[in-house]
CSV table of N, CA and C in Angstrom, one decimal:
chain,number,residue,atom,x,y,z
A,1029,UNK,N,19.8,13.0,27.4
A,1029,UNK,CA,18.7,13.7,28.1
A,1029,UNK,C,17.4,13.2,27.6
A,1030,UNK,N,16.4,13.3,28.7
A,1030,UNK,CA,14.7,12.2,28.0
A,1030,UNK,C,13.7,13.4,28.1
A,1031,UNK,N,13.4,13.4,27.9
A,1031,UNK,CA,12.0,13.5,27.6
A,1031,UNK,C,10.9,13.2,28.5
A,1032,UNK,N,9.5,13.4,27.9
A,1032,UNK,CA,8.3,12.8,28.6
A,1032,UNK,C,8.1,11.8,28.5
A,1033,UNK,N,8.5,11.0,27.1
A,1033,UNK,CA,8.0,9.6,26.8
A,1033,UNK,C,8.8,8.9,27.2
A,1034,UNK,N,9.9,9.5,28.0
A,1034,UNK,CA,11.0,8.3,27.9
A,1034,UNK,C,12.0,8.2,27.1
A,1035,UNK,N,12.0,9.2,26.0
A,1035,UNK,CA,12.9,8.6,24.6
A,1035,UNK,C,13.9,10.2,25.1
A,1036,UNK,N,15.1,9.8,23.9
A,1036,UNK,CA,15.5,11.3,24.2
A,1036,UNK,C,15.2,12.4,23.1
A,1037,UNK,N,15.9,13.8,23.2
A,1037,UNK,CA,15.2,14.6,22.0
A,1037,UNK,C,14.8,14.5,21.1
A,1038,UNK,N,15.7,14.0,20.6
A,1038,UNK,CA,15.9,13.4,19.1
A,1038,UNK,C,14.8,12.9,18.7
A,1039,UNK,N,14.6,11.5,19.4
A,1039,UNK,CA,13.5,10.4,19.1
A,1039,UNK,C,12.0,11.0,19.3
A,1040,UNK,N,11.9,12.0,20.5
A,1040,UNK,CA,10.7,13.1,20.6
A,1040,UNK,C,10.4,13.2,19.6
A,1041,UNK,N,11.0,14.1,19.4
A,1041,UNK,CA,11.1,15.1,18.0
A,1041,UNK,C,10.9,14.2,17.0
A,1042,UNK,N,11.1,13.2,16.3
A,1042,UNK,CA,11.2,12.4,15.1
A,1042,UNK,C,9.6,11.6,15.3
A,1043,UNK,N,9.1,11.5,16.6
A,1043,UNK,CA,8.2,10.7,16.9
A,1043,UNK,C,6.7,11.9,16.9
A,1044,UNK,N,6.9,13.1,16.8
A,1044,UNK,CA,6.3,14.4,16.6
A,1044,UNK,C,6.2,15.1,15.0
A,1045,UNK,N,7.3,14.4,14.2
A,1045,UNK,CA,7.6,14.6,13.0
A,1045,UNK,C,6.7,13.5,11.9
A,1046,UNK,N,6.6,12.3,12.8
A,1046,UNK,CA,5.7,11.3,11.9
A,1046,UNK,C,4.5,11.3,12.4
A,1047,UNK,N,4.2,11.8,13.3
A,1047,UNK,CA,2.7,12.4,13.9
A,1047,UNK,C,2.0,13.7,13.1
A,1048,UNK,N,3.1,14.4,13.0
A,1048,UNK,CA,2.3,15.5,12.4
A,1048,UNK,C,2.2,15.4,10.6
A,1049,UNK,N,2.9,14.5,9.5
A,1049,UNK,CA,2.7,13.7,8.3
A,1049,UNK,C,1.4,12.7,8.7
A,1050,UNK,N,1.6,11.8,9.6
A,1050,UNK,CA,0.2,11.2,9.4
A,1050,UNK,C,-1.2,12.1,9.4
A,1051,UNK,N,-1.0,12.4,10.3
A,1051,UNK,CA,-2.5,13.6,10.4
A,1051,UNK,C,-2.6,14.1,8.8
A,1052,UNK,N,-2.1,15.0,8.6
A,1052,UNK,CA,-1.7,15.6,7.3
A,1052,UNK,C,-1.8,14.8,6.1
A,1053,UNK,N,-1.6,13.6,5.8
A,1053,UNK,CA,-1.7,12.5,4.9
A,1053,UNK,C,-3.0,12.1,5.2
A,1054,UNK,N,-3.8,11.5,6.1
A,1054,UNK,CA,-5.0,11.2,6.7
A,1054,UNK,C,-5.8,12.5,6.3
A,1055,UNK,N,-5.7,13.5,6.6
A,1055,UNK,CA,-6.1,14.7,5.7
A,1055,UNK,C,-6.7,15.1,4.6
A,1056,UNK,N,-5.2,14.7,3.6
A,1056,UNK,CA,-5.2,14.6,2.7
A,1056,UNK,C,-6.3,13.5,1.9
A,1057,UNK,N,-5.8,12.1,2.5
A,1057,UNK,CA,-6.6,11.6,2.0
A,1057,UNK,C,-8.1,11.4,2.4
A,1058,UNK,N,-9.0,12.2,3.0
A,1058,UNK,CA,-10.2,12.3,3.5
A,1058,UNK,C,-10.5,13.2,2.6
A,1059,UNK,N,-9.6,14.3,2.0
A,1059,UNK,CA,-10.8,15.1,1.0
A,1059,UNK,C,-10.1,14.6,-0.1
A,1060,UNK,N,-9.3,13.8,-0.7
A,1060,UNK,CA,-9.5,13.2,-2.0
A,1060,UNK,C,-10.8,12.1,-1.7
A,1061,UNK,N,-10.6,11.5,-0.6
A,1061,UNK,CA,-11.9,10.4,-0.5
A,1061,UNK,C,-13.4,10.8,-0.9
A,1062,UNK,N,-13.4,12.0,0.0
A,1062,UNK,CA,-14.9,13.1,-0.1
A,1062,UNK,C,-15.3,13.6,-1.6
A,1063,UNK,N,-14.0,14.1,-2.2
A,1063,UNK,CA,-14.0,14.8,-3.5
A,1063,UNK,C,-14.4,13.4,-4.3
A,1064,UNK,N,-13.9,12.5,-4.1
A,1064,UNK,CA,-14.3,10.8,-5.3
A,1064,UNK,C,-15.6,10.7,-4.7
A,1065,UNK,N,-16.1,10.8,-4.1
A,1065,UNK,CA,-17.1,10.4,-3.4
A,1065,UNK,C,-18.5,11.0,-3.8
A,1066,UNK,N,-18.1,12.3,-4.0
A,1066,UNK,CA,-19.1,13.8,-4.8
A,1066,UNK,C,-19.2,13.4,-5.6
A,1067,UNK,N,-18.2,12.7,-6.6
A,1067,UNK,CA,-18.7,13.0,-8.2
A,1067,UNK,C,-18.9,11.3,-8.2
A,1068,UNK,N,-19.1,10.5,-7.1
A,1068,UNK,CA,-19.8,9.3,-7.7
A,1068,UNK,C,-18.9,7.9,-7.9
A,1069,UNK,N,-17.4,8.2,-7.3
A,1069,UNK,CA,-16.3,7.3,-8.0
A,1069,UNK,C,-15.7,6.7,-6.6
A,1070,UNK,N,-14.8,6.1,-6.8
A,1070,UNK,CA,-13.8,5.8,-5.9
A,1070,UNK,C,-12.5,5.5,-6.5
A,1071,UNK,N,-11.7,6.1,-5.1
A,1071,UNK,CA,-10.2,6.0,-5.7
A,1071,UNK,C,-9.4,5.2,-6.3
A,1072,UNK,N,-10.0,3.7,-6.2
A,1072,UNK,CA,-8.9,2.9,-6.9
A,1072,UNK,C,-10.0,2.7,-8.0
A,1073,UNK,N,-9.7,2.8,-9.3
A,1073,UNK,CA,-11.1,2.5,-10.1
A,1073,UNK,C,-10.8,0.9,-10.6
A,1074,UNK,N,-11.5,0.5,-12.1
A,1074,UNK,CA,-11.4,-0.7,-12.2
A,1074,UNK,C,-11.3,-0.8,-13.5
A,1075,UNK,N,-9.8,-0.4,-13.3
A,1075,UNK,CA,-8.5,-1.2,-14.8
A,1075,UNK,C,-8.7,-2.0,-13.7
A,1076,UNK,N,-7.2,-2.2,-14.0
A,1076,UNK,CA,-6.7,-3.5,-13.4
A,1076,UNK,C,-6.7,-4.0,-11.7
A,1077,UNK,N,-6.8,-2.9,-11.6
A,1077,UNK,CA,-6.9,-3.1,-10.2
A,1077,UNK,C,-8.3,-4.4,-9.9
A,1078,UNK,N,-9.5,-4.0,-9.7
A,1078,UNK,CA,-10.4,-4.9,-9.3
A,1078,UNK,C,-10.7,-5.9,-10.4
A,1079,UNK,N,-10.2,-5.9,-11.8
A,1079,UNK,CA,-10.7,-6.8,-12.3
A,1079,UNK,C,-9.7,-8.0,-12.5
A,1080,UNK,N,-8.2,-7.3,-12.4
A,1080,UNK,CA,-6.7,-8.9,-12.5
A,1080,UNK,C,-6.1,-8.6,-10.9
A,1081,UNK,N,-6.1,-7.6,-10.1
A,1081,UNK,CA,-5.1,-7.6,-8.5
A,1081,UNK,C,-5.8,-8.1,-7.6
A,1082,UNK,N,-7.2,-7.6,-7.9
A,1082,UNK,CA,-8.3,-8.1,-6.5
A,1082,UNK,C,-8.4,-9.1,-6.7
A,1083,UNK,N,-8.8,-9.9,-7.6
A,1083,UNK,CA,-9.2,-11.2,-7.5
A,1083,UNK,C,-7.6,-11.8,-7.4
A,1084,UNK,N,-6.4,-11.9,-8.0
A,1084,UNK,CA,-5.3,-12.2,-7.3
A,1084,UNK,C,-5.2,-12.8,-6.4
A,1085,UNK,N,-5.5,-11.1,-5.1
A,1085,UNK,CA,-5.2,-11.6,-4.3
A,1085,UNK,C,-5.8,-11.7,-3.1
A,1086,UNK,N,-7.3,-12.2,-3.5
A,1086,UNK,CA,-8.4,-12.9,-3.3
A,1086,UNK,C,-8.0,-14.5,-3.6
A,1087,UNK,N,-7.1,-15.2,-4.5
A,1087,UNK,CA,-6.6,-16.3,-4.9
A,1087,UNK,C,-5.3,-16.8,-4.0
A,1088,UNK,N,-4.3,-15.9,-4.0
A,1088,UNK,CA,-3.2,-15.9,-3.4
A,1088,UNK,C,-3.6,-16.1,-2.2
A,1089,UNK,N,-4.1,-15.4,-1.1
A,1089,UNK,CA,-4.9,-15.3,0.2
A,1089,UNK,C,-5.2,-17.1,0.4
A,1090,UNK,N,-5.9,-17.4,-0.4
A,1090,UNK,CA,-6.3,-18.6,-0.2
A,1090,UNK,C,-5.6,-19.3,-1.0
A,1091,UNK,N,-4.6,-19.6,-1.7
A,1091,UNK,CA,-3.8,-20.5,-1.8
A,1091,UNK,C,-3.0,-20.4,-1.2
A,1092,UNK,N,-1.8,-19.4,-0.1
A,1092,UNK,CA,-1.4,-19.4,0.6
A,1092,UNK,C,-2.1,-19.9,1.9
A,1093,UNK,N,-3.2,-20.1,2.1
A,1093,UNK,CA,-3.8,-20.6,3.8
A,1093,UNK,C,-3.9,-22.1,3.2
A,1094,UNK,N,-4.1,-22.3,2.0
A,1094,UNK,CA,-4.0,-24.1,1.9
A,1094,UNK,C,-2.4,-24.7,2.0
A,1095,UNK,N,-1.6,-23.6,1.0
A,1095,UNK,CA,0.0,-24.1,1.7
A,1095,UNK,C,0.6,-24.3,2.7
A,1096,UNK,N,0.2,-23.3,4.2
A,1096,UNK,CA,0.5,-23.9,5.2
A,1096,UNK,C,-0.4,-25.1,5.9
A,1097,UNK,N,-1.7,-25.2,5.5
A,1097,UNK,CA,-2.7,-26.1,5.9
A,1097,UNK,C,-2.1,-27.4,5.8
A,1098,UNK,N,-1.9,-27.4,4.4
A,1098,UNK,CA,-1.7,-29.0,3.3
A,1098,UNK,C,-0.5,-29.1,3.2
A,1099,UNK,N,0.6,-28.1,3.5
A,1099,UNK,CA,2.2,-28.2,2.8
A,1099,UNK,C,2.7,-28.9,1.9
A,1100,UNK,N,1.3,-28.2,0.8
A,1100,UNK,CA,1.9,-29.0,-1.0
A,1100,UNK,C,1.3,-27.5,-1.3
A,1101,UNK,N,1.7,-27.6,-2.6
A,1101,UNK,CA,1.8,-26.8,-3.8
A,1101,UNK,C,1.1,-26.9,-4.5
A,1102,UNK,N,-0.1,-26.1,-5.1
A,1102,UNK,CA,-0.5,-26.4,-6.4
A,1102,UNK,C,0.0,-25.9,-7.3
A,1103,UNK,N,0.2,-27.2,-8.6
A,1103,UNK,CA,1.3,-26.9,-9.9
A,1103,UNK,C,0.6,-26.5,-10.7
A,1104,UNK,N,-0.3,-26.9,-11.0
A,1104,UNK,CA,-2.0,-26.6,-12.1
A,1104,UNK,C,-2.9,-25.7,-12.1
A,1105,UNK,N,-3.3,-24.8,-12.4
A,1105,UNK,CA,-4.9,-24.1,-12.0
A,1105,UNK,C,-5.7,-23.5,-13.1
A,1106,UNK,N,-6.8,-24.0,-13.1
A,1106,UNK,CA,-7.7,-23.4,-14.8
A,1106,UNK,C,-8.6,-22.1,-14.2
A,1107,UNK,N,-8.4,-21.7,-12.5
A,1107,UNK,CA,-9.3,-20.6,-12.5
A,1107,UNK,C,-8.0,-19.5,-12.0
A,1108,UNK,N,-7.2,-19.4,-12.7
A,1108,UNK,CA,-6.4,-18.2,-12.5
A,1108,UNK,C,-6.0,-18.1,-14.0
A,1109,UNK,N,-5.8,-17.1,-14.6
A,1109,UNK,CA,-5.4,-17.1,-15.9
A,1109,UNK,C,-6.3,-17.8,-16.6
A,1110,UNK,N,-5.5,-18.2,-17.5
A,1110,UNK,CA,-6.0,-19.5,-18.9
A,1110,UNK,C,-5.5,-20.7,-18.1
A,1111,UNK,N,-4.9,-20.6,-17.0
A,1111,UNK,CA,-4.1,-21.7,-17.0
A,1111,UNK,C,-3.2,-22.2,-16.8
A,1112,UNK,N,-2.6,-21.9,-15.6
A,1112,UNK,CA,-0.8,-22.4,-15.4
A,1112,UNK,C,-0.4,-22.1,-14.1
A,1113,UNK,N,0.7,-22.2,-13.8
A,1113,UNK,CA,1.5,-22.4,-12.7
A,1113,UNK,C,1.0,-21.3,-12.1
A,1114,UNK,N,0.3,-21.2,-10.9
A,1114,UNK,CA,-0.5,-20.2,-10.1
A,1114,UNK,C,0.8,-19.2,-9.2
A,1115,UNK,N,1.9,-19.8,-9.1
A,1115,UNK,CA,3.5,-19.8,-8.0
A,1115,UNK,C,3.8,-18.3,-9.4
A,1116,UNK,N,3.8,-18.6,-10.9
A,1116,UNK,CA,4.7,-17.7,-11.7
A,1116,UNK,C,3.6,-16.8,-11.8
A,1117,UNK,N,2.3,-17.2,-12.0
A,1117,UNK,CA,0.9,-15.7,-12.3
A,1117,UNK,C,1.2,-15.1,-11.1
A,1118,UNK,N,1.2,-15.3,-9.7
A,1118,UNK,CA,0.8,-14.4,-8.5
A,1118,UNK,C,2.0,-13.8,-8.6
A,1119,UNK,N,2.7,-14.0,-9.3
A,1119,UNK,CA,4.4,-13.9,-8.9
A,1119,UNK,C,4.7,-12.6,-9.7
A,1120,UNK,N,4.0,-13.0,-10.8
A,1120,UNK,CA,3.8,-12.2,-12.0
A,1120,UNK,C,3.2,-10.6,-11.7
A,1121,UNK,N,2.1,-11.1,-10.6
A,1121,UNK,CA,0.8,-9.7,-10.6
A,1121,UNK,C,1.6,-9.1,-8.9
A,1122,UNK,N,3.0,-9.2,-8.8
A,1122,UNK,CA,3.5,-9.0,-7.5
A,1122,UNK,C,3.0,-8.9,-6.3
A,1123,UNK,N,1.9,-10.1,-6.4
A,1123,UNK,CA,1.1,-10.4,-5.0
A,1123,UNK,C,2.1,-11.0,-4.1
A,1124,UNK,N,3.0,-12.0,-4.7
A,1124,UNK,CA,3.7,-12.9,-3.7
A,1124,UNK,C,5.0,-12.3,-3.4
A,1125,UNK,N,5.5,-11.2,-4.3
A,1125,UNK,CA,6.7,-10.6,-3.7
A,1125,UNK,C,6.5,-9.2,-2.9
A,1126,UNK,N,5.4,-8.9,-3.0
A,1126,UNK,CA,4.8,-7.7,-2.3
A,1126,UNK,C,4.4,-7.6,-0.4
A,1127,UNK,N,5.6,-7.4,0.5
A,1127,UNK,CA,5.7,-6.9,1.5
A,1127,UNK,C,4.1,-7.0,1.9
A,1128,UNK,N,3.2,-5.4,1.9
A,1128,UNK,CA,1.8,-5.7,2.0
A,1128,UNK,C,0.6,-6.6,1.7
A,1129,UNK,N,1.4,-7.3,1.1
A,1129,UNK,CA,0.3,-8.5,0.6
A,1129,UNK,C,0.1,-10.0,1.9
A,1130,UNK,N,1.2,-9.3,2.9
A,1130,UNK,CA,0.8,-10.7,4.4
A,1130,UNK,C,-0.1,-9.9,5.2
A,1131,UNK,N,-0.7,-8.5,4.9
A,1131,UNK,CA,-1.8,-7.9,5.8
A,1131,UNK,C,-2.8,-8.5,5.4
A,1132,UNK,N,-3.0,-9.3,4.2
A,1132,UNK,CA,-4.2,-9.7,3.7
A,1132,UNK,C,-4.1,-11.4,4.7
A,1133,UNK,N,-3.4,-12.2,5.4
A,1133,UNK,CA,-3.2,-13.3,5.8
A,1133,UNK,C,-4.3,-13.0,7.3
A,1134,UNK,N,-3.8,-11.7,7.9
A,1134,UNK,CA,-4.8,-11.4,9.1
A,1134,UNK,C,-6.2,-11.5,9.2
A,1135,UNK,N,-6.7,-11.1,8.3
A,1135,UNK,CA,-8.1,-10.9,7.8
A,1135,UNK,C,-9.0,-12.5,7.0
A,1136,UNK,N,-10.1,-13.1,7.6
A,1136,UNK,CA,-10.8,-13.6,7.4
A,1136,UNK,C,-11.2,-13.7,5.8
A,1137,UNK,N,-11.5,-12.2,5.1
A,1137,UNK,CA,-11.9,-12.3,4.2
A,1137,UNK,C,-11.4,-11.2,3.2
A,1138,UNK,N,-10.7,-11.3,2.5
A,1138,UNK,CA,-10.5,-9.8,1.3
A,1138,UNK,C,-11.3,-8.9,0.6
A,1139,UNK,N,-11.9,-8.1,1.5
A,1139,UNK,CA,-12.4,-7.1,0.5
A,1139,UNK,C,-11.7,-5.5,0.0
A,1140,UNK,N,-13.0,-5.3,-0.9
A,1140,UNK,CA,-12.8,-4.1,-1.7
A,1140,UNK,C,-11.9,-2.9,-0.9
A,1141,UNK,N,-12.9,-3.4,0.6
A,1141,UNK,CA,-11.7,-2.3,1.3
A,1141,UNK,C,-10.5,-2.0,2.1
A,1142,UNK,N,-10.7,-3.5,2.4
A,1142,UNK,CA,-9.2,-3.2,2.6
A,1142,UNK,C,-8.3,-3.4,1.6
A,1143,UNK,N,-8.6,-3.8,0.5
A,1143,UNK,CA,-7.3,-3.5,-0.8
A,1143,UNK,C,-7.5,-2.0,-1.1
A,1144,UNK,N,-8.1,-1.0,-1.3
A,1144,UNK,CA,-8.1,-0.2,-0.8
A,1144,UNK,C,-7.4,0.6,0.3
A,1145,UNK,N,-7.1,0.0,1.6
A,1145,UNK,CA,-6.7,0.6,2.7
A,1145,UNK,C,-5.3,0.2,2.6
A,1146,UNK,N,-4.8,-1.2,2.0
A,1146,UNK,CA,-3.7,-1.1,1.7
A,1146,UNK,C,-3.0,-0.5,0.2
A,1147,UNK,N,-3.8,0.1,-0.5
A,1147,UNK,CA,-3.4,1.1,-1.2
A,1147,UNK,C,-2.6,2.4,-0.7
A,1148,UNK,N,-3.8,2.9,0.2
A,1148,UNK,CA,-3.1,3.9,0.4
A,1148,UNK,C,-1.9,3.8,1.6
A,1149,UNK,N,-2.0,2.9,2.3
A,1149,UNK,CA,-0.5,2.6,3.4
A,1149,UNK,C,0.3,2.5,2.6
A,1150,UNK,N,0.6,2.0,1.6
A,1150,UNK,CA,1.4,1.7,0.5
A,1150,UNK,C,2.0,3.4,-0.2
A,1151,UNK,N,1.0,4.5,0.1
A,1151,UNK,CA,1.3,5.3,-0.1
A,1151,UNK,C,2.1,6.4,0.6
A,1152,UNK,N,1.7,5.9,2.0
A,1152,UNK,CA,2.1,6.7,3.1
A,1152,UNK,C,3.1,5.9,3.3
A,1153,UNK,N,3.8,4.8,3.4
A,1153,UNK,CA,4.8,4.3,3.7
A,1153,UNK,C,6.0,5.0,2.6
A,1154,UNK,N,5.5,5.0,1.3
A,1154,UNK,CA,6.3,5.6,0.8
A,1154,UNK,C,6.7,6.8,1.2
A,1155,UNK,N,6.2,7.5,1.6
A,1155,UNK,CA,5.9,9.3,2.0
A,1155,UNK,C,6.7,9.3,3.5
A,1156,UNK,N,6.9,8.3,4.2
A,1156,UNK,CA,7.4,7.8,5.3
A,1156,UNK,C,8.9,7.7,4.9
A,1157,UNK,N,9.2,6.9,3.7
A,1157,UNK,CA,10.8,6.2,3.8
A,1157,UNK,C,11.5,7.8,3.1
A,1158,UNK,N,10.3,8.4,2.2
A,1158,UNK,CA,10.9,9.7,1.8
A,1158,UNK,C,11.7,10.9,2.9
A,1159,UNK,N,11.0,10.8,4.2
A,1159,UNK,CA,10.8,11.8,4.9
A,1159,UNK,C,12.0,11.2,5.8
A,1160,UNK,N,12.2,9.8,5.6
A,1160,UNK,CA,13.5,9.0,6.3
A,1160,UNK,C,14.7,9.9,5.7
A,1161,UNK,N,14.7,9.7,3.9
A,1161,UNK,CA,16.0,9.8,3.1
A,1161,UNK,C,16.1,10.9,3.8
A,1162,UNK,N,15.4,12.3,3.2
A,1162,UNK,CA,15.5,14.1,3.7
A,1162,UNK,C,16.1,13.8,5.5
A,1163,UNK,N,15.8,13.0,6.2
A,1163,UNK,CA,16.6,13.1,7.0
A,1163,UNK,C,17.9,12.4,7.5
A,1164,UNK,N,17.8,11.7,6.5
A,1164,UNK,CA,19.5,11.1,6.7
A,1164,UNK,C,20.3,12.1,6.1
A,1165,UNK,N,19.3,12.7,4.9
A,1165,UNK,CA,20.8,13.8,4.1
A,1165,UNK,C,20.8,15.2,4.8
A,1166,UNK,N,20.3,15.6,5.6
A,1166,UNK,CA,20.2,16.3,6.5
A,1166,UNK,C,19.5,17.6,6.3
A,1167,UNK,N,18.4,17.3,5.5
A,1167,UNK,CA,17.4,18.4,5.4
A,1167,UNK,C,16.9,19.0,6.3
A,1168,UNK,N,16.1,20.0,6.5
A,1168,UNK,CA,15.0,20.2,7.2
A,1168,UNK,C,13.7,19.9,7.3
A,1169,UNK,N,13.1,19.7,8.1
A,1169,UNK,CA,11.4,18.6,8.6
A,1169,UNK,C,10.4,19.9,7.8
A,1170,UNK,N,10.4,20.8,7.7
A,1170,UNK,CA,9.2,21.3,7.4
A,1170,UNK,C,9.5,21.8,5.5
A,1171,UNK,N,10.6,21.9,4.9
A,1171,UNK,CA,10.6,21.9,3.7
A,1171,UNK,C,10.9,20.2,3.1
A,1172,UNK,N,10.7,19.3,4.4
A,1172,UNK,CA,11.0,18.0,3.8
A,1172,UNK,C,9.9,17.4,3.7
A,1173,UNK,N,9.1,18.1,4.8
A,1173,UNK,CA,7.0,17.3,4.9
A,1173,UNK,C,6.5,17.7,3.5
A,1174,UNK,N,6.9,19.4,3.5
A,1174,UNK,CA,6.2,19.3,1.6
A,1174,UNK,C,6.5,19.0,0.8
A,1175,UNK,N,7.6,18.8,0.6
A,1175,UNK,CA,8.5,17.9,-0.8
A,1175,UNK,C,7.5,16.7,-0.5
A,1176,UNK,N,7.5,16.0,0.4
A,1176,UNK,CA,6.9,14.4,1.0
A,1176,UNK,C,5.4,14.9,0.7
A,1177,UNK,N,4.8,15.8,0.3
A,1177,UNK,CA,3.5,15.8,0.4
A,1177,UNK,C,3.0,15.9,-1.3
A,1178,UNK,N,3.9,17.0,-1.7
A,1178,UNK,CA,4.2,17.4,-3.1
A,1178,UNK,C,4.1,15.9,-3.8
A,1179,UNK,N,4.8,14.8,-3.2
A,1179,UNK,CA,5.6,13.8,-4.0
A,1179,UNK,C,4.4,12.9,-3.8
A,1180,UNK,N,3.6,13.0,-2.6
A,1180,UNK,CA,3.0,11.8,-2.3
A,1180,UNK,C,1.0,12.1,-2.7
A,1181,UNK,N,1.2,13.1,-3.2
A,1181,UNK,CA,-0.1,13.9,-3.5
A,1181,UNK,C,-0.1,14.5,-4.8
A,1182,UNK,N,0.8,14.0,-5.7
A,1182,UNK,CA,1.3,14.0,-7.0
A,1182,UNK,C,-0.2,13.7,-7.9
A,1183,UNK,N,-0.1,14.4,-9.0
A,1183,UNK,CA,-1.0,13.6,-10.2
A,1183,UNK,C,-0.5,13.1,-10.7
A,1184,UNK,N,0.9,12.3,-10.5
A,1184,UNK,CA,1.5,10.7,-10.9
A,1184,UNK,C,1.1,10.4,-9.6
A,1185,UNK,N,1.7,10.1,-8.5
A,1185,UNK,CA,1.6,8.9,-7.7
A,1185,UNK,C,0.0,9.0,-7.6
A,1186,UNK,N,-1.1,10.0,-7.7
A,1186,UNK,CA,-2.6,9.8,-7.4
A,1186,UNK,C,-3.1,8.9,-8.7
A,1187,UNK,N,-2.5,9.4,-9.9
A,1187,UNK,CA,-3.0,8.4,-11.2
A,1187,UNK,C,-2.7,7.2,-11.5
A,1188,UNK,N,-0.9,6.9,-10.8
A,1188,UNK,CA,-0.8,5.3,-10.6
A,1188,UNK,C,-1.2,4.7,-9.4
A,1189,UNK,N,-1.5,5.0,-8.4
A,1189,UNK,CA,-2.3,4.6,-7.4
A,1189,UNK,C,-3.4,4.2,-7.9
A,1190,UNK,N,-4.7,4.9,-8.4
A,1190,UNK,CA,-5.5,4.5,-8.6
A,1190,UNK,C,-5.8,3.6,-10.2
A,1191,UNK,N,-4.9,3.6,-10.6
A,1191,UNK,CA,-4.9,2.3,-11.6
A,1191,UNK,C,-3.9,1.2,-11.3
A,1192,UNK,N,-2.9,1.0,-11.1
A,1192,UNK,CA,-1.7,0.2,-10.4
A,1192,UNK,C,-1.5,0.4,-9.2
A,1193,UNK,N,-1.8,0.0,-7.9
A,1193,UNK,CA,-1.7,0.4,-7.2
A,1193,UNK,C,-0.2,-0.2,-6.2
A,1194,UNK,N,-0.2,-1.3,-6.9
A,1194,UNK,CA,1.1,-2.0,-6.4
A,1194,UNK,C,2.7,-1.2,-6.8
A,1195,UNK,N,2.4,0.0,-7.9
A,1195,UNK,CA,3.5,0.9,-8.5
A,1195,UNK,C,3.6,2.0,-7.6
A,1196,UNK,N,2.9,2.0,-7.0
A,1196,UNK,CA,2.3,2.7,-6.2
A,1196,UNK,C,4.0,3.7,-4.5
């Protein structure tokens, strides 16, 4: 049986269930944005994040656009680290095994905010595969949105987000 969109109940329904998490997550994160915002801060602060991930993968970004440009390798580099194999540091700071790290290939130029923006997707994606599991094991959607909200609005995942955000 279909529906209005075309799909059948099921898929409705599932497609109303991640509609009503994003709003709610977008939500969410608009008054943690507002509340960092009041007292003068922002959410990803600067451990590690802006001073060894951004620049990363500010590095990465662009040694990846020279690898498909040039299709060589650089084996050497004195401006990443102290010094070494740039393939084992990016590799190292999980820029190059990191899924989200090809939204940065779209973009012209890397900034503050969209490492940022893919912080928190990184968040919501998680809060997404959660809201997958609860329904493969056959929970219900509205004690499974708050468990998924509980989990993803945590003072762990909000404290490693904003200092690791790749743990994220």
């Amino acid at each position: 049986m279909t529906g209005r969109l075309g799909c059948n109940k099921k898929t409705t329904k599932t497609l109303i269930h991640v509609s009503i998490y994003t709003v709610v997550f977008i939500a969410f994160c608009a008054v943690l944005q507002a509340y960092a915002g009041s007292q003068g801060r922002v959410l990803v602060e600067n451990y590690d994040c802006f001073e060894i991930r951004y620049p990363a993968a500010v590095y990465g970004k662009n040694a990846v656009e020279k690898l498909l440009s040039t299709f060589s390798v650089q084996q050497w580099d004195w401006t990443i680290g102290y010094g070494a194999n740039p393939l084992m540091d990016l590799t190292g700071l999980a820029e190059l095994n990191d899924p989200f790290y090809l939204f940065y290939m779209f973009f012209d130029e890397v900034t503050p905010s969209l490492y940022v923006f893919l912080t928190f997707l990184r968040v919501y994606v998680a809060g997404l595969a959660f809201l997958y599991f609860c329904k493969v094991r056959g929970f219900r959607y509205l004690p499974s949105l708050a468990a998924c909200l509980v989990y993803v609005f945590s003072t762990f995942t909000v404290l490693y987000t904003v200092k690791h955000p790749v743990f994220a």
